[in-house]
XYZ file of C-alpha atoms in Angstrom:
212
model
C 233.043 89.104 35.315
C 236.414 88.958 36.263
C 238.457 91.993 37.632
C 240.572 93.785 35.000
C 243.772 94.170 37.485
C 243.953 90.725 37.219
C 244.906 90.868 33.231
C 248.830 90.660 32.514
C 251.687 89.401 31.096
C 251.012 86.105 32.720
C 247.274 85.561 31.752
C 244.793 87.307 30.000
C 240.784 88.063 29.824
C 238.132 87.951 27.501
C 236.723 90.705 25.573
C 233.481 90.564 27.586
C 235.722 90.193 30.677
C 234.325 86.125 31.312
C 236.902 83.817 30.208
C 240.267 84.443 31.973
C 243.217 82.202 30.467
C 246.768 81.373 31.504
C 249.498 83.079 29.513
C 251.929 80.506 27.438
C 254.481 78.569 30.121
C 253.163 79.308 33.299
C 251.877 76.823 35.857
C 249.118 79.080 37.191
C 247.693 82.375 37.044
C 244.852 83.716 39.713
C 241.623 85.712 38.697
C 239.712 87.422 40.926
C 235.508 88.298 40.538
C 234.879 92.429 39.473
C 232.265 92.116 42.019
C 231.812 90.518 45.528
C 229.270 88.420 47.526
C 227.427 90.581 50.706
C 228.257 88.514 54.093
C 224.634 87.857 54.801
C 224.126 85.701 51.730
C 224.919 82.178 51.070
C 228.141 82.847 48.432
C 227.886 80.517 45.138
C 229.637 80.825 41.616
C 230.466 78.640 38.933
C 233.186 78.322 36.220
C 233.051 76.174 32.455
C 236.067 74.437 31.868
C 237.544 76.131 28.482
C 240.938 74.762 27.955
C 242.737 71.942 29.419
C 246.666 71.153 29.157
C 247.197 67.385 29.035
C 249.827 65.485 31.067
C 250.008 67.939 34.096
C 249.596 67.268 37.805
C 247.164 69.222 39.323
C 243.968 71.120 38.693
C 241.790 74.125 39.166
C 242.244 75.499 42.735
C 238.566 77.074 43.355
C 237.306 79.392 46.647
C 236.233 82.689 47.422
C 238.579 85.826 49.228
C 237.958 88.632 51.458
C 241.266 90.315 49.476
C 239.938 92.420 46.455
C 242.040 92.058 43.707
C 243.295 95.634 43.895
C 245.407 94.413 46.812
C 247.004 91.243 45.688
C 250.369 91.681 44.956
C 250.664 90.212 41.644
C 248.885 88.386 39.007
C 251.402 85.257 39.474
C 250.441 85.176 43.151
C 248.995 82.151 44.373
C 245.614 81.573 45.614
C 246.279 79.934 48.796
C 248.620 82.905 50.087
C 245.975 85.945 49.619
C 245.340 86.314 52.948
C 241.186 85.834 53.593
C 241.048 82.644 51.230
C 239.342 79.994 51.327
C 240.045 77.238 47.963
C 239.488 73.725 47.326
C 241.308 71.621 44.138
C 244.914 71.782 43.085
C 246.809 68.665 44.099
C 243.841 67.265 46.309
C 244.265 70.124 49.276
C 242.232 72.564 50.803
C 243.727 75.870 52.280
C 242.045 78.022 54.694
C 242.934 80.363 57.343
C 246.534 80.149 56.059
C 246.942 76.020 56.766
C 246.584 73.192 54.663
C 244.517 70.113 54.670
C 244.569 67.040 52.588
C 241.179 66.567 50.530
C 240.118 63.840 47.729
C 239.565 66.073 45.384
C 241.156 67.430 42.827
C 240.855 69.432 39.489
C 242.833 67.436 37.659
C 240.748 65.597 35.564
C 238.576 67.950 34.814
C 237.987 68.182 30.601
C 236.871 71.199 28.547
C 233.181 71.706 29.005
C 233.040 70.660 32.663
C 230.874 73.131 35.095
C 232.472 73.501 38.592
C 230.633 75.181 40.766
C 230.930 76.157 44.961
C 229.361 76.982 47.476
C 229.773 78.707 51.058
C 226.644 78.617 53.277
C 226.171 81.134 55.594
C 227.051 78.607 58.298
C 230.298 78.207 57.081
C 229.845 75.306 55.124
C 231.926 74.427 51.901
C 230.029 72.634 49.008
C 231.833 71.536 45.672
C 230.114 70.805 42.215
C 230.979 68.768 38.927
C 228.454 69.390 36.350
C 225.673 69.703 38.891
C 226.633 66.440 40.626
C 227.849 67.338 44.322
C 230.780 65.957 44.795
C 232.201 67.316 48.354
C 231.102 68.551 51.580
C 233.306 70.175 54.398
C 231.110 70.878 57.229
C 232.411 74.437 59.354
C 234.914 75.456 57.591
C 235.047 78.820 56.886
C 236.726 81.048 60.012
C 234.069 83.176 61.768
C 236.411 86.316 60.573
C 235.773 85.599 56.856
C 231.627 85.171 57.417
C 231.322 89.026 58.329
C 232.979 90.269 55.603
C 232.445 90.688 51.485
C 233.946 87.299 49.859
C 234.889 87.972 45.867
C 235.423 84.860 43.604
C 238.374 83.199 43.125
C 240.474 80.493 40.769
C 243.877 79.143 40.290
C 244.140 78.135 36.754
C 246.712 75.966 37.829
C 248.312 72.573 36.563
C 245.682 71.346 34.192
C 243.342 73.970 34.230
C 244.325 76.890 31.169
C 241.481 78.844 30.998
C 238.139 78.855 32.661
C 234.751 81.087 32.111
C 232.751 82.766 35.024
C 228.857 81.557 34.774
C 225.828 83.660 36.553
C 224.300 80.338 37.381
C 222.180 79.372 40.635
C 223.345 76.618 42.959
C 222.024 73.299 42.069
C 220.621 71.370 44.456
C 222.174 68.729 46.434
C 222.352 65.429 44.892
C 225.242 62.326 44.274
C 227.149 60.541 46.843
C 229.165 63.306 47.589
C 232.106 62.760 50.117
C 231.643 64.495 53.265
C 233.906 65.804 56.076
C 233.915 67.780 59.331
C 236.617 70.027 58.817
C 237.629 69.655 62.820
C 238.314 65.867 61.648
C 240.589 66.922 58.861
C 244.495 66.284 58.437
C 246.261 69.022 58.455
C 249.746 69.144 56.098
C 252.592 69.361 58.340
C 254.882 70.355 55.921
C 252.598 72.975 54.036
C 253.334 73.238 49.914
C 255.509 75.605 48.450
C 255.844 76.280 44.851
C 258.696 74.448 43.749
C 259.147 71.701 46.363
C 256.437 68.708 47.253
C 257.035 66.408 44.538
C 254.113 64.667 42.969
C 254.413 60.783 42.911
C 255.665 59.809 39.515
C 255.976 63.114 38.137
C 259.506 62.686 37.243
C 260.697 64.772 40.057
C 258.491 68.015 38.869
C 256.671 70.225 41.578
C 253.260 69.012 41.842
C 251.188 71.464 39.254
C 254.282 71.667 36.802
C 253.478 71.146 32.835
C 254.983 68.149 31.656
């Protein structure tokens, strides 16, 4: 289930503490799992699509956190900042260790009913699934520091995404054309995101995640 502190003004949780939705006019609000991952395990969770927002740029973000949600500031904080995080989606980015990196994927498309699902390997691997298909790999990518310690769940319902429900599914197995990457070969954002500035192409001048 999802962690209580993470319920709020901004977003709200589910009776049986699954479903975690974004409050009415705001671009993103971050959920947190009630329980974590041991560091000796391979870490994998899933999420069902439960409400989308059409017209808006940007998706899910999606990654795990060595930050328990006791100790994030604020409901409205985002993902990428909680120090310990490790998340793949949004705008087409992944953030780790505090940098960014451009990635072909993003959560934007994603419809009501779609399954996303990730996993970390115990070798620090990254592996993202759509409804079972596996659609990226990024090969070392998790910091040695994060591998020793409990990881917890994470999303950004952010952009498109509104509201999302934690599965207790096992990972699928491998299968698609998925893209793959060596995360030492990756491009690294020079001028990292901030909320507010980095405007999407054709957005009308709106922050990249903004509702239209």
């Amino acid at each position: 289930t999802w962690s209580t502190a993470m319920s709020g003004c901004d977003g709200c949780l589910s009776s049986n503490g699954r479903v975690v939705r974004r409050g009415p006019g705001q671009r993103s609000f971050l959920a947190l799992g009630s329980s974590c991952f041991p560091p000796e395990t391979g870490q994998y969770f899933a999420v069902r699509i439960t409400e989308v927002a059409a017209g808006a740029v940007g998706g899910l973000g999606i990654g795990f956190s060595c930050t328990p949600s006791d100790q994030v500031k604020r409901v409205t904080e985002r993902g990428y900042r909680v120090p310990g995080t490790t998340l793949v989606g949004y705008w087409g980015r992944l953030f780790v260790g505090g940098h960014e990196y451009r990635l072909n994927w993003t959560g934007e498309n994603l419809a009501a009913g779609d399954v996303v699902g990730i996993l970390a390997t115990f070798a620090g691997d990254i592996v993202l699934f759509v409804n079972d298909v596996t659609q990226v790999v990024i090969a070392s990518v998790i910091p040695d520091v994060y591998r020793s310690q409990r990881a917890y769940p994470m999303v950004d319902l952010y952009g498109s995404t509104v509201a999302a429900e934690i599965l207790n599914t096992p990972a699928p197995q491998l299968k698609g054309k998925p893209s793959i990457f060596a995360f030492a070969d990756m491009t690294k954002v020079q001028n990292p995101s901030t909320w507010g500035a980095g405007k999407a192409a054709g957005n009308g001048g709106r922050a990249a995640g903004e509702l239209l």
